[in-house]
PDB file of C-alpha atoms in Angstrom:
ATOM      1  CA  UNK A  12    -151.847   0.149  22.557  1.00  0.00           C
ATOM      2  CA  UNK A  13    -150.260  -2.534  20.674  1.00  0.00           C
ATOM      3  CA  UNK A  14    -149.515  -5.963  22.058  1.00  0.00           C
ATOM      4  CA  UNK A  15    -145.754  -6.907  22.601  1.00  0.00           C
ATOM      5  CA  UNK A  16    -144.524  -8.554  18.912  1.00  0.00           C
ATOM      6  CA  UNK A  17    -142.415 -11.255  19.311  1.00  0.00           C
ATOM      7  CA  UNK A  18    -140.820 -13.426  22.257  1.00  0.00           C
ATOM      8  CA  UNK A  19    -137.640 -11.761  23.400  1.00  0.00           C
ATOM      9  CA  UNK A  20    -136.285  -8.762  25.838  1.00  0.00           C
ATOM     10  CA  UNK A  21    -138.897  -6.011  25.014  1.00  0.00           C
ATOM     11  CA  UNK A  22    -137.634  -3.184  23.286  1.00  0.00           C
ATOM     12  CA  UNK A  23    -134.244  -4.424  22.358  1.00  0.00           C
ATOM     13  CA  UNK A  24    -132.373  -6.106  19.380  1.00  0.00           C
ATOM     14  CA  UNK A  25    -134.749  -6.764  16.045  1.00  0.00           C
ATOM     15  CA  UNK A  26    -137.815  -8.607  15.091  1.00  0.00           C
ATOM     16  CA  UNK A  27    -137.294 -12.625  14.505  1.00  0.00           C
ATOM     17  CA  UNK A  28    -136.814 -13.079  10.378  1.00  0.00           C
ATOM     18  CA  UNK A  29    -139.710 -15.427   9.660  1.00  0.00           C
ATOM     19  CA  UNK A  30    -139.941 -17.541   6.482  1.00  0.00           C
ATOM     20  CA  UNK A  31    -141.557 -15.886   3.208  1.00  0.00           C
ATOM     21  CA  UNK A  32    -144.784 -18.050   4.072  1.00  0.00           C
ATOM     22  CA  UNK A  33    -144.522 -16.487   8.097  1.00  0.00           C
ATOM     23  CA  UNK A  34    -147.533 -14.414   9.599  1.00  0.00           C
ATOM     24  CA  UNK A  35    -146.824 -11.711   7.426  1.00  0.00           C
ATOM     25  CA  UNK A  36    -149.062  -9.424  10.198  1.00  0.00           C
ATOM     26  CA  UNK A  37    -147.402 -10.698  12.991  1.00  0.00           C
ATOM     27  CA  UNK A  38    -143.967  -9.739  11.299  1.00  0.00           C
ATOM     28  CA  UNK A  39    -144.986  -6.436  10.678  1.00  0.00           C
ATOM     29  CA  UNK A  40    -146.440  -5.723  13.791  1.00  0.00           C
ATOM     30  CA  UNK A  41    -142.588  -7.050  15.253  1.00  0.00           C
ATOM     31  CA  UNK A  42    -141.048  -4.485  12.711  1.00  0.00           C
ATOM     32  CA  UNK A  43    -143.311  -1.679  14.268  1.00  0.00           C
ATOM     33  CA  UNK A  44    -142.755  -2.550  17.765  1.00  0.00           C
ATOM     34  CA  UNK A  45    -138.618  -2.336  16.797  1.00  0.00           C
ATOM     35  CA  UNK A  46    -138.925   1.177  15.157  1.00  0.00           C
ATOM     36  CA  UNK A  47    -141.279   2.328  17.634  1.00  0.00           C
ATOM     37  CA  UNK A  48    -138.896   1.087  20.678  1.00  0.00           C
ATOM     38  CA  UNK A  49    -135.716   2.778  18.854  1.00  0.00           C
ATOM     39  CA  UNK A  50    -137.519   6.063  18.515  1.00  0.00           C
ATOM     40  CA  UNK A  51    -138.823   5.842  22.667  1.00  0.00           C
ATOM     41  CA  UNK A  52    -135.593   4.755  23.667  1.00  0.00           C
ATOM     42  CA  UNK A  53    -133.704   7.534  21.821  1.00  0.00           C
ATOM     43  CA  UNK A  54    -131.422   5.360  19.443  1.00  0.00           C
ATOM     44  CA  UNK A  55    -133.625   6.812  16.267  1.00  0.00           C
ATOM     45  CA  UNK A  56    -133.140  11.027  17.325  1.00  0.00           C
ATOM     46  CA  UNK A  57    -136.222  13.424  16.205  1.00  0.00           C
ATOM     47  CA  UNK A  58    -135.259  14.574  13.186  1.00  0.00           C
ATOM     48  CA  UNK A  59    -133.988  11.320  12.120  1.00  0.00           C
ATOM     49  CA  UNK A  60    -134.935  10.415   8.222  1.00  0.00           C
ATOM     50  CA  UNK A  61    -136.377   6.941   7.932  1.00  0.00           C
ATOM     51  CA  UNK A  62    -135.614   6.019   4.484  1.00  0.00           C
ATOM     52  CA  UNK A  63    -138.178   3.477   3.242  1.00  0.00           C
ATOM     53  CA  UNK A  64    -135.283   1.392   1.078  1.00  0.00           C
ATOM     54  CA  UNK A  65    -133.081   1.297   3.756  1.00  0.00           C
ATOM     55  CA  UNK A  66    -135.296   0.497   6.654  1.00  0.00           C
ATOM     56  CA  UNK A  67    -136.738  -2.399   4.265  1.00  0.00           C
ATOM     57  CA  UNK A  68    -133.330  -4.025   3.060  1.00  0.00           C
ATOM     58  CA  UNK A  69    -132.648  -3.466   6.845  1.00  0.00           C
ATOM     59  CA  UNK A  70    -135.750  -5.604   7.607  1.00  0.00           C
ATOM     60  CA  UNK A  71    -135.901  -7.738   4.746  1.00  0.00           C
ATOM     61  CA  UNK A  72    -139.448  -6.743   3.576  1.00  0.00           C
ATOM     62  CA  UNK A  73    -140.946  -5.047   0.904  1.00  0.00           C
ATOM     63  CA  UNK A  74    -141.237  -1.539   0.714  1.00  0.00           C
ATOM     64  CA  UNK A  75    -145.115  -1.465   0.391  1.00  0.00           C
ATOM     65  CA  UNK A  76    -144.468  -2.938   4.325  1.00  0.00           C
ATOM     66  CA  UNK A  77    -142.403  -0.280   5.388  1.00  0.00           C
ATOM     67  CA  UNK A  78    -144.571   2.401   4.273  1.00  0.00           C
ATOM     68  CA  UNK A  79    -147.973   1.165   5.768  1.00  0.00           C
ATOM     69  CA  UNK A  80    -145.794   1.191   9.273  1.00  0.00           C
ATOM     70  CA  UNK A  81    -144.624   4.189   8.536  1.00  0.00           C
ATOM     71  CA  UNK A  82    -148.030   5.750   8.258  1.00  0.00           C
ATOM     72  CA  UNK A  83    -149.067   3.617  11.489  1.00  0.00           C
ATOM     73  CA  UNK A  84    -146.566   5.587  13.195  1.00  0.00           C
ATOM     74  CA  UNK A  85    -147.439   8.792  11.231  1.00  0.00           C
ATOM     75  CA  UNK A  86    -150.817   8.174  13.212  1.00  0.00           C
ATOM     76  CA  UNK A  87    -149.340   7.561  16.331  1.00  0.00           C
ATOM     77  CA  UNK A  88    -147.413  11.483  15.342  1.00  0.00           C
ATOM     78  CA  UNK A  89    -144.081   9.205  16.168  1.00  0.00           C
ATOM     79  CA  UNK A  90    -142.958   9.702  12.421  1.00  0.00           C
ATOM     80  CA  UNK A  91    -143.574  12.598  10.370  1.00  0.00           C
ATOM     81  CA  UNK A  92    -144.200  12.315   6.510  1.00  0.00           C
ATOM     82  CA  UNK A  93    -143.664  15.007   4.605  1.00  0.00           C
ATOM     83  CA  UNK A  94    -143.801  15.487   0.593  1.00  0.00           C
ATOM     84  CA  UNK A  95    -140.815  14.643  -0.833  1.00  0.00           C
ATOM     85  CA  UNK A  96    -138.519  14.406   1.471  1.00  0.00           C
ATOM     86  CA  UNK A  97    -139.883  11.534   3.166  1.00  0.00           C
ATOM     87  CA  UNK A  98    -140.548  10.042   6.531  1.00  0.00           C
ATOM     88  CA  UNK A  99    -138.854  11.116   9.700  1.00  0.00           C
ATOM     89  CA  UNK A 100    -139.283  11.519  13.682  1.00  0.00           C
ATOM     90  CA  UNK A 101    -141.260  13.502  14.964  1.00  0.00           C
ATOM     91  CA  UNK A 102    -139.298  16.483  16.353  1.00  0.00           C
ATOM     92  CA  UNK A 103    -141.410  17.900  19.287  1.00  0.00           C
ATOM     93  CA  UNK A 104    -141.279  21.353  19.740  1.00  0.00           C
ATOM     94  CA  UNK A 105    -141.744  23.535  22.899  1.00  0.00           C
ATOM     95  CA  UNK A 106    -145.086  24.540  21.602  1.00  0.00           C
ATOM     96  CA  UNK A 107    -146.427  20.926  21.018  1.00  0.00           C
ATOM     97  CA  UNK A 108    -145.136  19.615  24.171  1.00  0.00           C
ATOM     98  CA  UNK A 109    -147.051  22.288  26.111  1.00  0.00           C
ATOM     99  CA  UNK A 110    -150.114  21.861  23.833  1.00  0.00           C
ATOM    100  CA  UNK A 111    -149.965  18.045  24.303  1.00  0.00           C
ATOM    101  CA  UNK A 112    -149.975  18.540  28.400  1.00  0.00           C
ATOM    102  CA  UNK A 113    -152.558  21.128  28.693  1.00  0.00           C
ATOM    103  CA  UNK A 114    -154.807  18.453  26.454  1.00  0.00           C
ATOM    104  CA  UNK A 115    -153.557  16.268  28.960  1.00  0.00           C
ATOM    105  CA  UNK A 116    -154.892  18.333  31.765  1.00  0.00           C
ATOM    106  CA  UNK A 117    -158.101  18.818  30.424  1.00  0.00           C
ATOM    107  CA  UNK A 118    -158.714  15.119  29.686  1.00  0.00           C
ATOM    108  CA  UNK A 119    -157.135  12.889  32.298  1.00  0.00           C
ATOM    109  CA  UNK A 120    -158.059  15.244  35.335  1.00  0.00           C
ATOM    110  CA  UNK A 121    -161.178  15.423  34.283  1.00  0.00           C
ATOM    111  CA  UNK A 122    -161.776  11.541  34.225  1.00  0.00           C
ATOM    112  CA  UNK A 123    -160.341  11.178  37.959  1.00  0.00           C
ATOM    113  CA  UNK A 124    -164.106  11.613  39.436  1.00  0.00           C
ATOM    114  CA  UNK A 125    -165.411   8.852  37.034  1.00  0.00           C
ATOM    115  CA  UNK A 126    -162.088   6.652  37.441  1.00  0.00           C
ATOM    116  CA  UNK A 127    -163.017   6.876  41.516  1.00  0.00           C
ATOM    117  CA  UNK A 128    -166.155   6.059  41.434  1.00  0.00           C
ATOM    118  CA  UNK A 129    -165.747   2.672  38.928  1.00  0.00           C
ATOM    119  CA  UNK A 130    -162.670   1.571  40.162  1.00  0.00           C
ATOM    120  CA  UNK A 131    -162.430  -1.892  42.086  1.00  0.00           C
ATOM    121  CA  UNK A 132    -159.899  -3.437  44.273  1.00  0.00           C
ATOM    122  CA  UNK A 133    -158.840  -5.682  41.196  1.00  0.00           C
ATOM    123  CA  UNK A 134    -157.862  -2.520  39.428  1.00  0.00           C
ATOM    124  CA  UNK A 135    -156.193  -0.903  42.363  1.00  0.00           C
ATOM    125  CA  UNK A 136    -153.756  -4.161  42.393  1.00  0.00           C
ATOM    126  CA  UNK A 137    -153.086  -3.360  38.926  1.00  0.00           C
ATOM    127  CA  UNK A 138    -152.397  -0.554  39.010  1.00  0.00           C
ATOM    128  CA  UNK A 139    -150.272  -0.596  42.485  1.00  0.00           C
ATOM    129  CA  UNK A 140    -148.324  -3.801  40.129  1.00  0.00           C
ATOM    130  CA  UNK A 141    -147.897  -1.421  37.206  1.00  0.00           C
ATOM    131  CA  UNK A 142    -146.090   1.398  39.790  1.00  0.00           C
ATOM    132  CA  UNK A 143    -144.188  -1.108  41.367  1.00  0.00           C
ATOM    133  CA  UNK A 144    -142.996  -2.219  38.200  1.00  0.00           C
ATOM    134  CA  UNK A 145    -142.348   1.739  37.134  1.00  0.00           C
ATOM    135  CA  UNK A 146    -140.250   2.771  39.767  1.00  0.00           C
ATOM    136  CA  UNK A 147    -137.888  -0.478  39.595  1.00  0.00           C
ATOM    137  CA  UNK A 148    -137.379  -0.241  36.373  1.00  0.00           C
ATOM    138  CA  UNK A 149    -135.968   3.896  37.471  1.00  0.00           C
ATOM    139  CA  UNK A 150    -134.078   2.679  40.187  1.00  0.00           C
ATOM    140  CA  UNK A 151    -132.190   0.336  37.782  1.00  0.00           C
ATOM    141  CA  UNK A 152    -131.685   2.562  34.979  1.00  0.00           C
ATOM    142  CA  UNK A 153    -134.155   1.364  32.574  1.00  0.00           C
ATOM    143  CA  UNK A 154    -135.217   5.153  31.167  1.00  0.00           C
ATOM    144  CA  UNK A 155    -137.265   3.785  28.284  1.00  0.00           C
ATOM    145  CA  UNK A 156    -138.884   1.306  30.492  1.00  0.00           C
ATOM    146  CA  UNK A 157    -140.141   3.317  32.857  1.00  0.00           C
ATOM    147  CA  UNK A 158    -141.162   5.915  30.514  1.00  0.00           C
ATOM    148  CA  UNK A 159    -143.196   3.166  28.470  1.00  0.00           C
ATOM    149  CA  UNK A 160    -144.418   1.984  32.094  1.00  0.00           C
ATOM    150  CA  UNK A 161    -145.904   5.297  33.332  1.00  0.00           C
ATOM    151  CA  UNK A 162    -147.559   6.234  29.764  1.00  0.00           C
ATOM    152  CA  UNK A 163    -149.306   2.304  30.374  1.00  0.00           C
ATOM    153  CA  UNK A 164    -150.239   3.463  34.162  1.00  0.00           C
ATOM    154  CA  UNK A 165    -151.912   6.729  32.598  1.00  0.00           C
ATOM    155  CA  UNK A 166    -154.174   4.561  29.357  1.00  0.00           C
ATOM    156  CA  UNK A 167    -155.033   2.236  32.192  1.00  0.00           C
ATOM    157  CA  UNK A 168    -156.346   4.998  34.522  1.00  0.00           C
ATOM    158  CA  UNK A 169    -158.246   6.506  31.641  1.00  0.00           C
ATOM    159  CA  UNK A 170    -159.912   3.344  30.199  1.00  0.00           C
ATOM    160  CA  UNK A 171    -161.074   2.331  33.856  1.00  0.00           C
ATOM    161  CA  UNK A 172    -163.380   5.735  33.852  1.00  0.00           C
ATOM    162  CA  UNK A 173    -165.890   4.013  30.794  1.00  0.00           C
ATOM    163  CA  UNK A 174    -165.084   6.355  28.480  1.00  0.00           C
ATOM    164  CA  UNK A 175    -163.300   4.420  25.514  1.00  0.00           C
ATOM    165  CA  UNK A 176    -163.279   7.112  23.060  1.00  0.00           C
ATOM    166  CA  UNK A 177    -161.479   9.615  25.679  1.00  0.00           C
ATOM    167  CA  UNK A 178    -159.375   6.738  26.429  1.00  0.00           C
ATOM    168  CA  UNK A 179    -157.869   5.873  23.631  1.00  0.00           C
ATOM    169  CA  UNK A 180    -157.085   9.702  23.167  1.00  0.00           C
ATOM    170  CA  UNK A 181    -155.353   9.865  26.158  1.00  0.00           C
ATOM    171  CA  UNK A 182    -153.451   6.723  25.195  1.00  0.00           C
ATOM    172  CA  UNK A 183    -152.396   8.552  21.718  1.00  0.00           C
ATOM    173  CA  UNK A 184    -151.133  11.693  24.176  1.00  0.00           C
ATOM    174  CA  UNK A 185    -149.138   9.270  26.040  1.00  0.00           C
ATOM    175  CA  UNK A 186    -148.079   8.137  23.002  1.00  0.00           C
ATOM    176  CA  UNK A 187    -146.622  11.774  22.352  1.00  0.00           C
ATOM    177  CA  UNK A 188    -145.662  11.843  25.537  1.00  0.00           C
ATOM    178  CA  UNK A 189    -143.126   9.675  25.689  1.00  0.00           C
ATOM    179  CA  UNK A 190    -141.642  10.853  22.594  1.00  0.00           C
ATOM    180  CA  UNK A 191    -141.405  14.235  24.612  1.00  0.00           C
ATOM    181  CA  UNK A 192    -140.037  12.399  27.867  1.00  0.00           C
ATOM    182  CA  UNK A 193    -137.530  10.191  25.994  1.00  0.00           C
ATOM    183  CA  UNK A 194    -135.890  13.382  24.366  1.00  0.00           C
ATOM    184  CA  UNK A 195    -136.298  16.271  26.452  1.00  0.00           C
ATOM    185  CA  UNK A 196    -136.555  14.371  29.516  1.00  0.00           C
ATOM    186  CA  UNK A 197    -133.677  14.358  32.192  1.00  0.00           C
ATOM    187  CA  UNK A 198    -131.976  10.817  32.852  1.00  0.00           C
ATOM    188  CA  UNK A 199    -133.416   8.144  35.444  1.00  0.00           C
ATOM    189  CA  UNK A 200    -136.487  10.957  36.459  1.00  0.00           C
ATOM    190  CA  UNK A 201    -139.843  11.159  34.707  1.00  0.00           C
ATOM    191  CA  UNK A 202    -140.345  14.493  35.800  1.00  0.00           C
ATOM    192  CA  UNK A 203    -142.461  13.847  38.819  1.00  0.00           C
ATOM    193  CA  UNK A 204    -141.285  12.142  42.413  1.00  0.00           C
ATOM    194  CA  UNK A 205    -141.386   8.309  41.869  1.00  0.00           C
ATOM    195  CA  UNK A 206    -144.171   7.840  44.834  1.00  0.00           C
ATOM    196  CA  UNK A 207    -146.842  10.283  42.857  1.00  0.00           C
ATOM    197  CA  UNK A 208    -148.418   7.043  41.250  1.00  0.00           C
ATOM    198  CA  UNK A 209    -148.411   5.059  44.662  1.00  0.00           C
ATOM    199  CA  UNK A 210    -150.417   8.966  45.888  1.00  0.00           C
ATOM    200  CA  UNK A 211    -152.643   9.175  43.274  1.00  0.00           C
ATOM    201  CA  UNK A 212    -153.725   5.521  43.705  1.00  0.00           C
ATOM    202  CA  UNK A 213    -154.917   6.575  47.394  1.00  0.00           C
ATOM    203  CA  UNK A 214    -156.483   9.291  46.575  1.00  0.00           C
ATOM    204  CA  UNK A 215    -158.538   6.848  44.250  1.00  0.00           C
ATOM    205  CA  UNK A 216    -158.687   4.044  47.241  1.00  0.00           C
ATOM    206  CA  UNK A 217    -160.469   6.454  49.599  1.00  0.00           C
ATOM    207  CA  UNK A 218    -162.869   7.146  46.464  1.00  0.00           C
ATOM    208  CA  UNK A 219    -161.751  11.110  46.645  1.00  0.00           C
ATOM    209  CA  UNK A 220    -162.263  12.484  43.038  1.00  0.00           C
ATOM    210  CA  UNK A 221    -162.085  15.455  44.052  1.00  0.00           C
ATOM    211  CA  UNK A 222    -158.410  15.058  45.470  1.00  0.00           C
ATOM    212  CA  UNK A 223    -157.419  12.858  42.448  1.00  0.00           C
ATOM    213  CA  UNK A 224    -158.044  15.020  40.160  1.00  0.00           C
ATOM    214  CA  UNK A 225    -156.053  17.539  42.052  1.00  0.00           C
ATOM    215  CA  UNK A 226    -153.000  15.554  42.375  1.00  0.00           C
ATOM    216  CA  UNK A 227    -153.478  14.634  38.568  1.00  0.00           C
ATOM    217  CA  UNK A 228    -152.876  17.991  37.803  1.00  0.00           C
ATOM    218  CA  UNK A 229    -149.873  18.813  40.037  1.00  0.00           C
ATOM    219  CA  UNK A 230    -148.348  15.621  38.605  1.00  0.00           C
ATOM    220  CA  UNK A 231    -148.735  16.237  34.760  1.00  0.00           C
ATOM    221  CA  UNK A 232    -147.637  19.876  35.692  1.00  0.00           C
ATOM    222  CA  UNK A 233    -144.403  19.288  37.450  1.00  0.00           C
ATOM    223  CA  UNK A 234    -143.255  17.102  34.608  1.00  0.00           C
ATOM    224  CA  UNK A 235    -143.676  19.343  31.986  1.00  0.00           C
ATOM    225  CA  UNK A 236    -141.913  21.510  34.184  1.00  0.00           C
ATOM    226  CA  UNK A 237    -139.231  18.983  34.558  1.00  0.00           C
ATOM    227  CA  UNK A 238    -138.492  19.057  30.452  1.00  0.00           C
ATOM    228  CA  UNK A 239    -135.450  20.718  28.819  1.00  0.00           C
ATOM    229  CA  UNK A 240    -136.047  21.558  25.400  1.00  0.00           C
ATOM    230  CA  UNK A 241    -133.238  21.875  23.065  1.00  0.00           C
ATOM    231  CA  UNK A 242    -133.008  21.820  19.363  1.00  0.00           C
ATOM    232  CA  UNK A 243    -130.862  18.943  17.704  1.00  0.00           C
ATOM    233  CA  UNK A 244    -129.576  18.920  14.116  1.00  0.00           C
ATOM    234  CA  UNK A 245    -131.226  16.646  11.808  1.00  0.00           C
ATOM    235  CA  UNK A 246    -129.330  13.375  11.451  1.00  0.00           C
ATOM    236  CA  UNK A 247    -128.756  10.150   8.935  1.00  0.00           C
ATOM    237  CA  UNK A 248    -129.200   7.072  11.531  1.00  0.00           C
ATOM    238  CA  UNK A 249    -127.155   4.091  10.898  1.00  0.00           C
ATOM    239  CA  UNK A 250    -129.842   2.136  10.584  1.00  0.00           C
ATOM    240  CA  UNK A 251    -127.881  -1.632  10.261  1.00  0.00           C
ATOM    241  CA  UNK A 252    -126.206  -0.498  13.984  1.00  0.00           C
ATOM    242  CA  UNK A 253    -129.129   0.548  15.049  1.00  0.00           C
ATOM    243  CA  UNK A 254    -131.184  -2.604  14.458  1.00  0.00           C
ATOM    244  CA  UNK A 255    -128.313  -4.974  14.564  1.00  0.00           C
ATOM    245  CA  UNK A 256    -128.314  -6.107  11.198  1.00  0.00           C
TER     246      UNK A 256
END
């Protein structure tokens, strides 16, 4: 995952202008993190179009800038680019969402035996910080928080079972994920009880693989079951309100 781009509240208001001699990658990577953010937290709806001109006056940058984030995003299946008509977000459809969490399935539960077995008590700590930090961000209100907070509890769990390159695909499903969550998701839930991370991280203190990856499943299952998936009409974002400019 990306690192946090500039100094501020995370996830809110717009990337710091910086100076035509600025870190031109470290103002891209804040212009990412913005778009990224809006389309999470719902302010950019699937279906949106993402106009390079306009999202680059909006930014003050050039539109060779916009694009490359736009196909960053592309990657990340946050955006969708299609042939002349442009970039937009991703609409998720009921047939990605449940292809997205049976890959899910087949991945994460099947690193719980691995993640047991390497885990230490430094990484339990994490990760009991990282739940901590998920549910009071739900108990406050903070939807996109948490949402960003349990896809980071899920890449962490992965990447502690050794296997990079089945990490970072699991980080790219959370990815998806949360677009899912953020839009067909129901208000201050997540789709699964708010102790299931505090469970699954005994299941992985008593070093029961077995069990984790049993509770893995139930958890990924009962929030896909928790999504309501309704088509919206595609929509021209204000993209000066949106951004604050």
């Amino acid at each position: 995952m990306s690192q946090p781009a500039e100094r501020g509240e995370p996830g809110k208001g717009h990337p710091r202008r910086l100076g035509k001699n600025g870190d031109g990658a470290q103002r891209h990577e804040a212009i990412y993190r913005s778009i990224s953010d809006a389309i999470i937290e719902h302010r950019l709806k699937p279906g949106a179009r993402l106009r390079e001109d306009a999202l680059a006056e909006v930014f003050g940058v050039s539109r060779t800038g916009i694009r490359k984030i736009l196909q960053r995003l592309a990657l990340e299946q946050l955006v969708t680019l299609t042939p002349r008509r442009g970039a937009s977000v991703t609409r998720p459809t009921a047939d990605e969402a449940k292809d997205v969490f049976d890959a899910r399935q087949m991945v994460e539960c099947g690193l719980m035996p691995a993640v047991a077995r390497r885990i230490s008590e430094a990484d339990l700590q994490e990760l009991r910080d990282m739940a901590k930090r998920e549910r009071e961000a739900l108990r406050t209100g903070e939807q996109s928080t948490a949402i960003k907070l349990s896809a980071a509890f899920h890449e962490r769990l992965a990447g502690l079972s050794g296997n990079a390159t089945l990490a970072e695909f699991v980080g790219r499903l959370c990815s998806r994920s949360s677009l899912i969550l953020a839009v067909y998701g129901s208000p201050g839930h997540l789709g699964c009880e708010s102790h299931d991370h505090e469970d699954l991280i005994a299941h992985l203190v008593a070093g029961n693989g077995d069990r984790a990856q049993a509770f893995m499943s139930r958890h990924l299952k009962a929030i896909e079951a928790s999504l309501s998936i309704v088509e919206e009409v595609d929509e021209v974002p204000d993209l000066h309100r949106i951004f604050g400019r």
